[in-house]
PDB file of C-alpha atoms in Angstrom:
ATOM      1  CA  MET A   1     138.775   3.793 -54.307  1.00  0.00           C
ATOM      2  CA  ARG A   2     139.862   4.807 -57.807  1.00  0.00           C
ATOM      3  CA  LYS A   3     136.338   4.096 -59.120  1.00  0.00           C
ATOM      4  CA  ILE A   4     134.817   6.267 -56.392  1.00  0.00           C
ATOM      5  CA  PHE A   5     137.238   9.076 -57.229  1.00  0.00           C
ATOM      6  CA  LEU A   6     136.381   8.871 -60.920  1.00  0.00           C
ATOM      7  CA  LEU A   7     132.661   8.887 -60.170  1.00  0.00           C
ATOM      8  CA  LEU A   8     132.992  11.936 -57.931  1.00  0.00           C
ATOM      9  CA  ALA A   9     135.135  13.676 -60.518  1.00  0.00           C
ATOM     10  CA  GLY A  10     132.476  13.012 -63.125  1.00  0.00           C
ATOM     11  CA  VAL A  11     129.793  14.460 -60.863  1.00  0.00           C
ATOM     12  CA  PHE A  12     131.777  17.649 -60.256  1.00  0.00           C
ATOM     13  CA  ILE A  13     132.582  18.013 -63.946  1.00  0.00           C
ATOM     14  CA  GLY A  14     128.883  17.636 -64.742  1.00  0.00           C
ATOM     15  CA  ILE A  15     127.963  20.285 -62.192  1.00  0.00           C
ATOM     16  CA  ALA A  16     130.581  22.661 -63.566  1.00  0.00           C
ATOM     17  CA  ALA A  17     129.432  22.042 -67.127  1.00  0.00           C
ATOM     18  CA  SER A  18     125.802  22.822 -66.262  1.00  0.00           C
ATOM     19  CA  ALA A  19     126.589  26.022 -64.357  1.00  0.00           C
ATOM     20  CA  GLN A  20     126.114  29.325 -66.153  1.00  0.00           C
ATOM     21  CA  HIS A  21     128.970  31.819 -66.241  1.00  0.00           C
ATOM     22  CA  ILE A  22     129.104  35.404 -67.465  1.00  0.00           C
ATOM     23  CA  GLY A  23     131.824  36.321 -69.943  1.00  0.00           C
ATOM     24  CA  THR A  24     133.468  39.623 -70.765  1.00  0.00           C
ATOM     25  CA  ALA A  25     133.376  39.407 -74.574  1.00  0.00           C
ATOM     26  CA  TYR A  26     130.868  37.842 -76.965  1.00  0.00           C
ATOM     27  CA  ARG A  27     130.545  37.268 -80.706  1.00  0.00           C
ATOM     28  CA  LEU A  28     127.201  36.946 -82.503  1.00  0.00           C
ATOM     29  CA  LYS A  29     126.826  33.345 -83.637  1.00  0.00           C
ATOM     30  CA  LYS A  30     123.313  33.123 -85.062  1.00  0.00           C
ATOM     31  CA  VAL A  31     119.801  34.560 -84.948  1.00  0.00           C
ATOM     32  CA  ILE A  32     116.683  32.429 -84.477  1.00  0.00           C
ATOM     33  CA  PRO A  33     113.156  33.737 -85.199  1.00  0.00           C
ATOM     34  CA  VAL A  34     110.611  32.870 -82.494  1.00  0.00           C
ATOM     35  CA  SER A  35     106.945  33.490 -81.779  1.00  0.00           C
ATOM     36  CA  GLY A  36     107.300  35.079 -78.348  1.00  0.00           C
ATOM     37  CA  ARG A  37     108.158  38.699 -77.615  1.00  0.00           C
ATOM     38  CA  GLN A  38     108.832  38.748 -73.859  1.00  0.00           C
ATOM     39  CA  GLY A  39     111.354  36.392 -72.271  1.00  0.00           C
ATOM     40  CA  ILE A  40     113.882  33.589 -72.677  1.00  0.00           C
ATOM     41  CA  ALA A  41     115.009  30.777 -70.370  1.00  0.00           C
ATOM     42  CA  ILE A  42     117.313  27.882 -71.224  1.00  0.00           C
ATOM     43  CA  ASP A  43     118.131  24.400 -69.995  1.00  0.00           C
ATOM     44  CA  LYS A  44     120.649  21.997 -71.505  1.00  0.00           C
ATOM     45  CA  ASP A  45     118.284  20.910 -74.290  1.00  0.00           C
ATOM     46  CA  TYR A  46     115.693  23.615 -74.950  1.00  0.00           C
ATOM     47  CA  TYR A  47     114.912  27.302 -75.275  1.00  0.00           C
ATOM     48  CA  TYR A  48     111.754  28.466 -73.479  1.00  0.00           C
ATOM     49  CA  VAL A  49     110.194  31.664 -74.814  1.00  0.00           C
ATOM     50  CA  SER A  50     107.389  33.694 -73.289  1.00  0.00           C
ATOM     51  CA  ASP A  51     105.023  35.692 -75.416  1.00  0.00           C
ATOM     52  CA  THR A  52     102.676  38.197 -73.804  1.00  0.00           C
ATOM     53  CA  LYS A  53      99.994  35.512 -73.383  1.00  0.00           C
ATOM     54  CA  ALA A  54     101.698  32.231 -74.312  1.00  0.00           C
ATOM     55  CA  LEU A  55     104.645  29.945 -73.578  1.00  0.00           C
ATOM     56  CA  TYR A  56     106.764  28.178 -76.214  1.00  0.00           C
ATOM     57  CA  LYS A  57     109.390  25.451 -76.037  1.00  0.00           C
ATOM     58  CA  TYR A  58     111.982  25.258 -78.830  1.00  0.00           C
ATOM     59  CA  ASP A  59     114.800  22.868 -79.562  1.00  0.00           C
ATOM     60  CA  LYS A  60     118.121  24.597 -80.082  1.00  0.00           C
ATOM     61  CA  ALA A  61     117.748  24.462 -83.845  1.00  0.00           C
ATOM     62  CA  GLY A  62     114.756  26.785 -83.492  1.00  0.00           C
ATOM     63  CA  ASN A  63     111.927  24.268 -83.970  1.00  0.00           C
ATOM     64  CA  VAL A  64     108.800  24.528 -81.818  1.00  0.00           C
ATOM     65  CA  VAL A  65     108.322  21.327 -79.826  1.00  0.00           C
ATOM     66  CA  MET A  66     105.548  22.475 -77.480  1.00  0.00           C
ATOM     67  CA  LYS A  67     103.371  25.479 -76.698  1.00  0.00           C
ATOM     68  CA  ASN A  68     100.763  26.576 -74.190  1.00  0.00           C
ATOM     69  CA  LEU A  69      98.450  29.190 -75.683  1.00  0.00           C
ATOM     70  CA  GLN A  70      96.205  29.401 -72.614  1.00  0.00           C
ATOM     71  CA  PRO A  71      98.683  29.551 -69.741  1.00  0.00           C
ATOM     72  CA  PHE A  72      96.869  31.822 -67.276  1.00  0.00           C
ATOM     73  CA  GLN A  73      94.805  30.227 -64.528  1.00  0.00           C
ATOM     74  CA  HIS A  74      92.700  33.384 -64.241  1.00  0.00           C
ATOM     75  CA  PRO A  75      92.909  35.332 -67.524  1.00  0.00           C
ATOM     76  CA  GLU A  76      90.478  37.910 -66.195  1.00  0.00           C
ATOM     77  CA  ILE A  77      93.140  39.160 -63.751  1.00  0.00           C
ATOM     78  CA  ALA A  78      96.369  38.357 -65.643  1.00  0.00           C
ATOM     79  CA  ASN A  79      97.208  39.097 -69.276  1.00  0.00           C
ATOM     80  CA  HIS A  80     100.972  39.494 -69.434  1.00  0.00           C
ATOM     81  CA  PHE A  81     104.178  37.485 -69.077  1.00  0.00           C
ATOM     82  CA  GLY A  82     107.543  39.153 -68.668  1.00  0.00           C
ATOM     83  CA  ASP A  83     111.001  37.612 -68.844  1.00  0.00           C
ATOM     84  CA  ILE A  84     111.338  34.088 -67.397  1.00  0.00           C
ATOM     85  CA  ASP A  85     113.873  31.737 -65.801  1.00  0.00           C
ATOM     86  CA  ILE A  86     114.380  28.029 -65.055  1.00  0.00           C
ATOM     87  CA  PHE A  87     115.247  26.302 -61.797  1.00  0.00           C
ATOM     88  CA  ASN A  88     115.070  22.592 -60.926  1.00  0.00           C
ATOM     89  CA  GLY A  89     112.955  21.708 -63.937  1.00  0.00           C
ATOM     90  CA  GLU A  90     110.459  24.496 -63.352  1.00  0.00           C
ATOM     91  CA  LEU A  91     109.775  27.642 -65.339  1.00  0.00           C
ATOM     92  CA  TYR A  92     109.431  30.802 -63.238  1.00  0.00           C
ATOM     93  CA  CYS A  93     107.328  33.518 -64.871  1.00  0.00           C
ATOM     94  CA  GLY A  94     106.380  37.000 -63.764  1.00  0.00           C
ATOM     95  CA  ILE A  95     102.703  37.578 -64.521  1.00  0.00           C
ATOM     96  CA  GLU A  96     100.389  40.571 -64.163  1.00  0.00           C
ATOM     97  CA  LYS A  97      97.572  42.488 -65.751  1.00  0.00           C
ATOM     98  CA  PHE A  98      99.427  45.092 -67.799  1.00  0.00           C
ATOM     99  CA  GLU A  99      97.807  48.022 -69.566  1.00  0.00           C
ATOM    100  CA  TYR A 100      99.608  51.093 -70.905  1.00  0.00           C
ATOM    101  CA  GLY A 101     102.462  51.391 -68.502  1.00  0.00           C
ATOM    102  CA  ARG A 102     100.984  49.902 -65.336  1.00  0.00           C
ATOM    103  CA  GLY A 103     100.914  46.421 -63.809  1.00  0.00           C
ATOM    104  CA  GLN A 104      98.344  44.930 -61.433  1.00  0.00           C
ATOM    105  CA  ASN A 105      97.791  41.517 -59.792  1.00  0.00           C
ATOM    106  CA  ILE A 106     101.511  40.694 -59.872  1.00  0.00           C
ATOM    107  CA  ALA A 107     102.621  37.128 -59.100  1.00  0.00           C
ATOM    108  CA  VAL A 108     105.364  34.608 -59.783  1.00  0.00           C
ATOM    109  CA  SER A 109     103.742  31.702 -61.621  1.00  0.00           C
ATOM    110  CA  VAL A 110     105.624  28.411 -61.809  1.00  0.00           C
ATOM    111  CA  TYR A 111     105.183  26.033 -64.771  1.00  0.00           C
ATOM    112  CA  ASP A 112     106.456  22.528 -65.503  1.00  0.00           C
ATOM    113  CA  THR A 113     109.155  22.575 -68.194  1.00  0.00           C
ATOM    114  CA  LYS A 114     108.090  19.143 -69.482  1.00  0.00           C
ATOM    115  CA  THR A 115     104.456  20.094 -70.090  1.00  0.00           C
ATOM    116  CA  LEU A 116     104.388  23.928 -69.880  1.00  0.00           C
ATOM    117  CA  LYS A 117     101.463  23.510 -67.487  1.00  0.00           C
ATOM    118  CA  TRP A 118     100.885  25.741 -64.467  1.00  0.00           C
ATOM    119  CA  LYS A 119     101.888  24.306 -61.071  1.00  0.00           C
ATOM    120  CA  ARG A 120     101.651  27.049 -58.435  1.00  0.00           C
ATOM    121  CA  ASP A 121     101.974  30.766 -57.680  1.00  0.00           C
ATOM    122  CA  MET A 122     104.161  32.809 -55.362  1.00  0.00           C
ATOM    123  CA  ASN A 123     102.470  35.881 -53.955  1.00  0.00           C
ATOM    124  CA  TRP A 124     103.715  39.409 -54.601  1.00  0.00           C
ATOM    125  CA  GLU A 125     104.230  41.796 -51.688  1.00  0.00           C
ATOM    126  CA  PRO A 126     102.696  45.197 -52.584  1.00  0.00           C
ATOM    127  CA  ALA A 127     104.299  46.785 -49.509  1.00  0.00           C
ATOM    128  CA  SER A 128     107.701  46.332 -51.180  1.00  0.00           C
ATOM    129  CA  GLY A 129     106.904  49.233 -53.499  1.00  0.00           C
ATOM    130  CA  GLN A 130     106.953  47.163 -56.688  1.00  0.00           C
ATOM    131  CA  VAL A 131     104.286  48.197 -59.217  1.00  0.00           C
ATOM    132  CA  GLU A 132     105.127  46.023 -62.250  1.00  0.00           C
ATOM    133  CA  VAL A 133     107.014  42.832 -63.128  1.00  0.00           C
ATOM    134  CA  SER A 134     109.046  42.809 -66.333  1.00  0.00           C
ATOM    135  CA  GLY A 135     111.378  39.942 -65.521  1.00  0.00           C
ATOM    136  CA  ILE A 136     112.284  37.063 -63.225  1.00  0.00           C
ATOM    137  CA  ALA A 137     115.740  35.791 -62.286  1.00  0.00           C
ATOM    138  CA  ILE A 138     116.724  32.926 -59.987  1.00  0.00           C
ATOM    139  CA  ASP A 139     119.789  33.231 -57.776  1.00  0.00           C
ATOM    140  CA  ARG A 140     120.665  29.536 -57.706  1.00  0.00           C
ATOM    141  CA  GLU A 141     123.412  29.986 -55.124  1.00  0.00           C
ATOM    142  CA  LYS A 142     121.229  31.786 -52.574  1.00  0.00           C
ATOM    143  CA  ASN A 143     117.872  30.123 -53.368  1.00  0.00           C
ATOM    144  CA  MET A 144     116.225  33.453 -54.152  1.00  0.00           C
ATOM    145  CA  VAL A 145     114.039  34.858 -56.907  1.00  0.00           C
ATOM    146  CA  TRP A 146     114.303  38.477 -58.071  1.00  0.00           C
ATOM    147  CA  MET A 147     111.763  40.563 -59.979  1.00  0.00           C
ATOM    148  CA  SER A 148     112.404  43.644 -62.101  1.00  0.00           C
ATOM    149  CA  ASP A 149     110.003  46.552 -62.540  1.00  0.00           C
ATOM    150  CA  TRP A 150     109.612  48.191 -65.955  1.00  0.00           C
ATOM    151  CA  VAL A 151     107.479  51.068 -64.659  1.00  0.00           C
ATOM    152  CA  ASP A 152     109.968  52.105 -61.963  1.00  0.00           C
ATOM    153  CA  SER A 153     113.331  50.532 -62.752  1.00  0.00           C
ATOM    154  CA  ARG A 154     115.070  52.115 -59.771  1.00  0.00           C
ATOM    155  CA  TYR A 155     114.625  48.874 -57.829  1.00  0.00           C
ATOM    156  CA  VAL A 156     114.690  45.106 -58.255  1.00  0.00           C
ATOM    157  CA  TYR A 157     112.894  42.983 -55.654  1.00  0.00           C
ATOM    158  CA  CYS A 158     114.060  39.802 -53.918  1.00  0.00           C
ATOM    159  CA  TYR A 159     112.059  36.915 -52.433  1.00  0.00           C
ATOM    160  CA  SER A 160     113.182  33.772 -50.625  1.00  0.00           C
ATOM    161  CA  LEU A 161     112.357  30.600 -52.535  1.00  0.00           C
ATOM    162  CA  GLU A 162     112.416  28.688 -49.257  1.00  0.00           C
ATOM    163  CA  THR A 163     109.708  30.749 -47.560  1.00  0.00           C
ATOM    164  CA  GLY A 164     108.082  32.491 -50.532  1.00  0.00           C
ATOM    165  CA  LYS A 165     108.316  35.745 -48.592  1.00  0.00           C
ATOM    166  CA  TYR A 166     109.668  39.157 -49.554  1.00  0.00           C
ATOM    167  CA  TYR A 167     113.342  39.458 -48.552  1.00  0.00           C
ATOM    168  CA  THR A 168     114.751  42.808 -49.702  1.00  0.00           C
ATOM    169  CA  LYS A 169     115.120  45.135 -52.666  1.00  0.00           C
ATOM    170  CA  MET A 170     118.098  46.693 -54.400  1.00  0.00           C
ATOM    171  CA  GLN A 171     118.317  50.278 -55.548  1.00  0.00           C
ATOM    172  CA  CYS A 172     119.880  50.407 -59.008  1.00  0.00           C
ATOM    173  CA  ARG A 173     122.389  53.229 -59.395  1.00  0.00           C
ATOM    174  CA  PRO A 174     122.136  54.508 -62.054  1.00  0.00           C
ATOM    175  CA  ALA A 175     118.675  53.172 -62.834  1.00  0.00           C
ATOM    176  CA  PRO A 176     118.376  51.195 -66.095  1.00  0.00           C
ATOM    177  CA  TYR A 177     115.776  52.980 -68.180  1.00  0.00           C
ATOM    178  CA  TRP A 178     112.778  50.650 -68.726  1.00  0.00           C
ATOM    179  CA  CYS A 179     114.319  47.407 -67.473  1.00  0.00           C
ATOM    180  CA  GLN A 180     112.932  44.492 -69.505  1.00  0.00           C
ATOM    181  CA  GLY A 181     114.700  41.420 -68.146  1.00  0.00           C
ATOM    182  CA  ILE A 182     117.254  40.168 -65.636  1.00  0.00           C
ATOM    183  CA  PHE A 183     119.526  37.149 -65.211  1.00  0.00           C
ATOM    184  CA  ILE A 184     121.849  36.033 -62.392  1.00  0.00           C
ATOM    185  CA  ALA A 185     125.133  34.104 -62.483  1.00  0.00           C
ATOM    186  CA  ASP A 186     128.489  34.312 -60.683  1.00  0.00           C
ATOM    187  CA  GLY A 187     127.033  36.581 -57.996  1.00  0.00           C
ATOM    188  CA  LYS A 188     126.121  39.200 -60.593  1.00  0.00           C
ATOM    189  CA  MET A 189     122.884  40.402 -62.140  1.00  0.00           C
ATOM    190  CA  LEU A 190     122.480  41.308 -65.806  1.00  0.00           C
ATOM    191  CA  PHE A 191     119.805  43.840 -66.788  1.00  0.00           C
ATOM    192  CA  THR A 192     118.361  44.477 -70.247  1.00  0.00           C
ATOM    193  CA  ALA A 193     117.229  48.071 -70.684  1.00  0.00           C
ATOM    194  CA  ASP A 194     115.005  49.430 -73.432  1.00  0.00           C
ATOM    195  CA  ASP A 195     116.970  52.668 -73.229  1.00  0.00           C
ATOM    196  CA  GLY A 196     117.600  53.089 -76.934  1.00  0.00           C
ATOM    197  CA  GLU A 197     115.124  54.525 -79.408  1.00  0.00           C
ATOM    198  CA  ALA A 198     113.845  52.413 -82.284  1.00  0.00           C
ATOM    199  CA  THR A 199     112.534  55.443 -84.159  1.00  0.00           C
ATOM    200  CA  TYR A 200     116.057  56.861 -84.363  1.00  0.00           C
ATOM    201  CA  GLN A 201     117.909  53.527 -84.655  1.00  0.00           C
ATOM    202  CA  ILE A 202     119.577  53.962 -81.237  1.00  0.00           C
ATOM    203  CA  ALA A 203     120.644  50.656 -79.665  1.00  0.00           C
ATOM    204  CA  ASP A 204     119.443  49.239 -76.347  1.00  0.00           C
ATOM    205  CA  ASN A 205     121.915  48.087 -73.695  1.00  0.00           C
ATOM    206  CA  ILE A 206     122.713  45.429 -71.099  1.00  0.00           C
ATOM    207  CA  TYR A 207     124.027  46.408 -67.656  1.00  0.00           C
ATOM    208  CA  ILE A 208     125.614  44.436 -64.820  1.00  0.00           C
ATOM    209  CA  ALA A 209     125.718  44.724 -61.014  1.00  0.00           C
ATOM    210  CA  ASP A 210     127.299  42.759 -58.180  1.00  0.00           C
ATOM    211  CA  ILE A 211     124.797  41.004 -55.891  1.00  0.00           C
ATOM    212  CA  SER A 212     127.204  38.706 -54.054  1.00  0.00           C
ATOM    213  CA  ALA A 213     126.004  40.039 -50.675  1.00  0.00           C
ATOM    214  CA  VAL A 214     122.242  40.292 -50.101  1.00  0.00           C
ATOM    215  CA  PRO A 215     121.350  41.304 -46.524  1.00  0.00           C
ATOM    216  CA  PHE A 216     117.808  40.750 -45.267  1.00  0.00           C
ATOM    217  CA  THR A 217     115.690  43.865 -44.691  1.00  0.00           C
ATOM    218  CA  GLY A 218     112.081  42.653 -44.911  1.00  0.00           C
ATOM    219  CA  LEU A 219     109.107  44.790 -43.917  1.00  0.00           C
ATOM    220  CA  LYS A 220     108.213  47.014 -40.982  1.00  0.00           C
ATOM    221  CA  ASP A 221     105.206  48.947 -39.708  1.00  0.00           C
ATOM    222  CA  GLY A 222     104.945  52.380 -41.253  1.00  0.00           C
ATOM    223  CA  GLU A 223     102.788  54.615 -43.425  1.00  0.00           C
ATOM    224  CA  GLN A 224     101.670  53.711 -46.921  1.00  0.00           C
ATOM    225  CA  PHE A 225     101.062  56.487 -49.431  1.00  0.00           C
ATOM    226  CA  SER A 226      98.366  56.527 -52.091  1.00  0.00           C
ATOM    227  CA  VAL A 227      96.604  59.135 -54.205  1.00  0.00           C
ATOM    228  CA  VAL A 228      92.843  59.603 -53.877  1.00  0.00           C
ATOM    229  CA  ASP A 229      91.071  62.304 -55.879  1.00  0.00           C
ATOM    230  CA  ASN A 230      94.472  63.757 -56.809  1.00  0.00           C
ATOM    231  CA  LYS A 231      95.423  64.117 -53.149  1.00  0.00           C
ATOM    232  CA  PRO A 232      98.103  62.181 -51.218  1.00  0.00           C
ATOM    233  CA  VAL A 233      96.690  59.922 -48.510  1.00  0.00           C
ATOM    234  CA  LYS A 234      98.629  58.250 -45.681  1.00  0.00           C
ATOM    235  CA  THR A 235      97.414  55.030 -44.071  1.00  0.00           C
ATOM    236  CA  PRO A 236      99.094  52.760 -41.500  1.00  0.00           C
ATOM    237  CA  GLY A 237     100.556  49.576 -42.953  1.00  0.00           C
ATOM    238  CA  LYS A 238     103.632  47.545 -43.790  1.00  0.00           C
ATOM    239  CA  VAL A 239     106.453  49.168 -45.766  1.00  0.00           C
ATOM    240  CA  ALA A 240     109.895  48.097 -46.934  1.00  0.00           C
ATOM    241  CA  ALA A 241     112.262  48.224 -43.958  1.00  0.00           C
ATOM    242  CA  GLY A 242     115.322  48.972 -46.061  1.00  0.00           C
ATOM    243  CA  ALA A 243     117.178  48.299 -49.292  1.00  0.00           C
ATOM    244  CA  MET A 244     120.639  47.410 -50.526  1.00  0.00           C
ATOM    245  CA  ALA A 245     122.545  49.684 -52.885  1.00  0.00           C
ATOM    246  CA  GLY A 246     123.580  48.351 -56.276  1.00  0.00           C
ATOM    247  CA  ARG A 247     126.067  49.885 -58.696  1.00  0.00           C
ATOM    248  CA  LEU A 248     125.308  49.241 -62.375  1.00  0.00           C
ATOM    249  CA  THR A 249     127.847  49.488 -65.167  1.00  0.00           C
ATOM    250  CA  LEU A 250     127.496  49.007 -68.900  1.00  0.00           C
ATOM    251  CA  PHE A 251     127.949  45.362 -69.896  1.00  0.00           C
ATOM    252  CA  ARG A 252     127.227  45.511 -73.622  1.00  0.00           C
ATOM    253  CA  GLU A 253     125.672  47.850 -76.186  1.00  0.00           C
ATOM    254  CA  MET A 254     123.425  45.800 -78.483  1.00  0.00           C
ATOM    255  CA  SER A 255     124.427  47.549 -81.691  1.00  0.00           C
ATOM    256  CA  ASP A 256     124.578  44.259 -83.623  1.00  0.00           C
ATOM    257  CA  PHE A 257     120.815  43.653 -83.593  1.00  0.00           C
ATOM    258  CA  ARG A 258     119.462  43.587 -87.144  1.00  0.00           C
ATOM    259  CA  ARG A 259     117.479  46.682 -86.262  1.00  0.00           C
ATOM    260  CA  ALA A 260     117.150  48.692 -83.078  1.00  0.00           C
ATOM    261  CA  GLY A 261     113.835  47.831 -81.490  1.00  0.00           C
ATOM    262  CA  GLU A 262     112.705  46.642 -78.072  1.00  0.00           C
ATOM    263  CA  ILE A 263     115.132  44.460 -76.146  1.00  0.00           C
ATOM    264  CA  GLU A 264     113.439  41.945 -73.864  1.00  0.00           C
ATOM    265  CA  GLY A 265     114.678  38.994 -71.799  1.00  0.00           C
ATOM    266  CA  LEU A 266     118.074  37.346 -71.632  1.00  0.00           C
ATOM    267  CA  SER A 267     119.653  34.142 -70.373  1.00  0.00           C
ATOM    268  CA  ILE A 268     122.869  32.117 -70.458  1.00  0.00           C
ATOM    269  CA  ASP A 269     122.888  28.618 -71.926  1.00  0.00           C
ATOM    270  CA  PRO A 270     124.038  26.105 -69.259  1.00  0.00           C
ATOM    271  CA  ALA A 271     125.393  23.813 -71.981  1.00  0.00           C
ATOM    272  CA  ASN A 272     127.951  26.223 -73.468  1.00  0.00           C
ATOM    273  CA  ASP A 273     127.641  29.663 -71.788  1.00  0.00           C
ATOM    274  CA  ASP A 274     126.114  31.277 -74.880  1.00  0.00           C
ATOM    275  CA  LEU A 275     124.472  34.601 -74.076  1.00  0.00           C
ATOM    276  CA  VAL A 276     120.946  34.607 -75.545  1.00  0.00           C
ATOM    277  CA  VAL A 277     118.976  37.844 -75.883  1.00  0.00           C
ATOM    278  CA  LEU A 278     115.433  38.333 -77.171  1.00  0.00           C
ATOM    279  CA  ASN A 279     114.771  41.402 -79.313  1.00  0.00           C
ATOM    280  CA  ASN A 280     111.681  42.710 -81.097  1.00  0.00           C
ATOM    281  CA  ARG A 281     111.954  44.876 -84.190  1.00  0.00           C
ATOM    282  CA  GLY A 282     109.789  46.471 -86.820  1.00  0.00           C
ATOM    283  CA  THR A 283     107.131  48.286 -84.790  1.00  0.00           C
ATOM    284  CA  GLN A 284     106.848  51.496 -82.838  1.00  0.00           C
ATOM    285  CA  ILE A 285     106.432  51.003 -79.083  1.00  0.00           C
ATOM    286  CA  LEU A 286     104.424  53.340 -76.849  1.00  0.00           C
ATOM    287  CA  LEU A 287     104.319  52.718 -73.086  1.00  0.00           C
ATOM    288  CA  GLY A 288     105.434  49.136 -73.594  1.00  0.00           C
ATOM    289  CA  MET A 289     102.831  48.270 -76.243  1.00  0.00           C
ATOM    290  CA  SER A 290     103.238  47.952 -80.007  1.00  0.00           C
ATOM    291  CA  GLN A 291     101.550  50.685 -82.047  1.00  0.00           C
ATOM    292  CA  GLY A 292     101.987  49.222 -85.507  1.00  0.00           C
ATOM    293  CA  PRO A 293     104.811  48.496 -87.965  1.00  0.00           C
ATOM    294  CA  PHE A 294     107.366  50.777 -89.594  1.00  0.00           C
ATOM    295  CA  THR A 295     105.652  50.481 -92.970  1.00  0.00           C
ATOM    296  CA  ASP A 296     108.066  52.905 -94.613  1.00  0.00           C
ATOM    297  CA  GLU A 297     110.808  50.306 -94.022  1.00  0.00           C
ATOM    298  CA  GLY A 298     108.720  47.457 -95.406  1.00  0.00           C
ATOM    299  CA  TYR A 299     107.642  45.940 -92.082  1.00  0.00           C
ATOM    300  CA  THR A 300     104.140  44.491 -91.921  1.00  0.00           C
ATOM    301  CA  GLN A 301     104.398  43.062 -88.410  1.00  0.00           C
ATOM    302  CA  GLU A 302     106.695  42.833 -85.423  1.00  0.00           C
ATOM    303  CA  ILE A 303     109.569  40.336 -85.666  1.00  0.00           C
ATOM    304  CA  HIS A 304     110.833  38.468 -82.583  1.00  0.00           C
ATOM    305  CA  GLU A 305     114.341  36.985 -82.620  1.00  0.00           C
ATOM    306  CA  LEU A 306     116.778  35.245 -80.305  1.00  0.00           C
ATOM    307  CA  TYR A 307     120.316  36.541 -80.722  1.00  0.00           C
ATOM    308  CA  ILE A 308     122.791  33.809 -79.792  1.00  0.00           C
ATOM    309  CA  TYR A 309     126.209  35.087 -78.706  1.00  0.00           C
ATOM    310  CA  GLU A 310     129.240  32.861 -78.275  1.00  0.00           C
ATOM    311  CA  LYS A 311     131.389  33.665 -75.243  1.00  0.00           C
ATOM    312  CA  ILE A 312     134.933  34.295 -76.459  1.00  0.00           C
ATOM    313  CA  LYS A 313     136.423  35.280 -73.093  1.00  0.00           C
TER     314      LYS A 313
END
C-alpha cells in the first residue's frame, strides 16, 4: 500500500511540475537570439520558434537542434505562421496567406514536435467573423484551441479540439491593439499587443483576461455581409450565434526589451514557469511587415530575441 501511495504521489507531483502557471511578478533572466520572428512554444526540453515561413527547434541553451524550412503543404495558398502552442507532443500553428494587413486561407496546422513535420489541418470557420490568425493557444483544461486576429483584435475565436468545430468567440474589452500572440493557463488568457511604437521607443504590452467559463454559442442562420464594387451586399448564410464578453487588464509593460520593436508570441515554460516572450527589434513595421532597418541606429537587419523572465511571485 505504501508503495502504491508513493507511486501515486510521484505521478501527481510530476503533473503539477509540468503544468504552467501564471505569476504576478517577473524578473528578466536572460535573452536568447533566435531565427524566427513570429511565435514561441515550449515543452520541458525545448523551445519551438516559428518564423514567417519556417519552424525551428532550440534547446534551452539557445542552440538550434532542428528546423523545417519548407513547412507549408500548399505554399501557393499559405505563406505565414503566427504564434504557436504545444499540446500532447504536437505543435499547433496558425497559418494563412498574409499580405499587407489581411489574412486569407486561415487554418490550424498541426506538426510533430519530434520531426517538425506536418500532420494534419483543422479548418477555419469564416462565418465566425475572423479575418486573420496571429496566434494559437491551447486551453488544456477544456480541450479547446483559441485563435487571435491581428487585423481585428476585438475578438478571439474558440474551437473544440474534440470535434474540430467552431465553438464561440470572446469580445475583448478593451481591445488589445494589434494582438500578436496568446497563451492560456490557470483559466486565464494572456495577450501580447503591438500597441507601442518602435519609431518613438514606446513599449508594447501584455494583457490578461479570465476565461474560466466558456459557454457554447456556435453558429446560426442569418445574413452575411460583404462589399462588392464598394457597395454592401447581404446574402443568406451562417453567422456567429453569440459571443462571450471578456475584460482585459494590463498584465505587464515590456519596457525592459533591449529596444522597443514588435512584440510577438509568448509562452510559459512547463519546467519552471518562466515567462518567455518573442520580440523583434531594429526595423520599421508597416501593416505587419518589415520595411527596412533603423540605419541611423546602426541596425542592418531585424533582430529576433526570446526574453526569458523568471517568475518571482
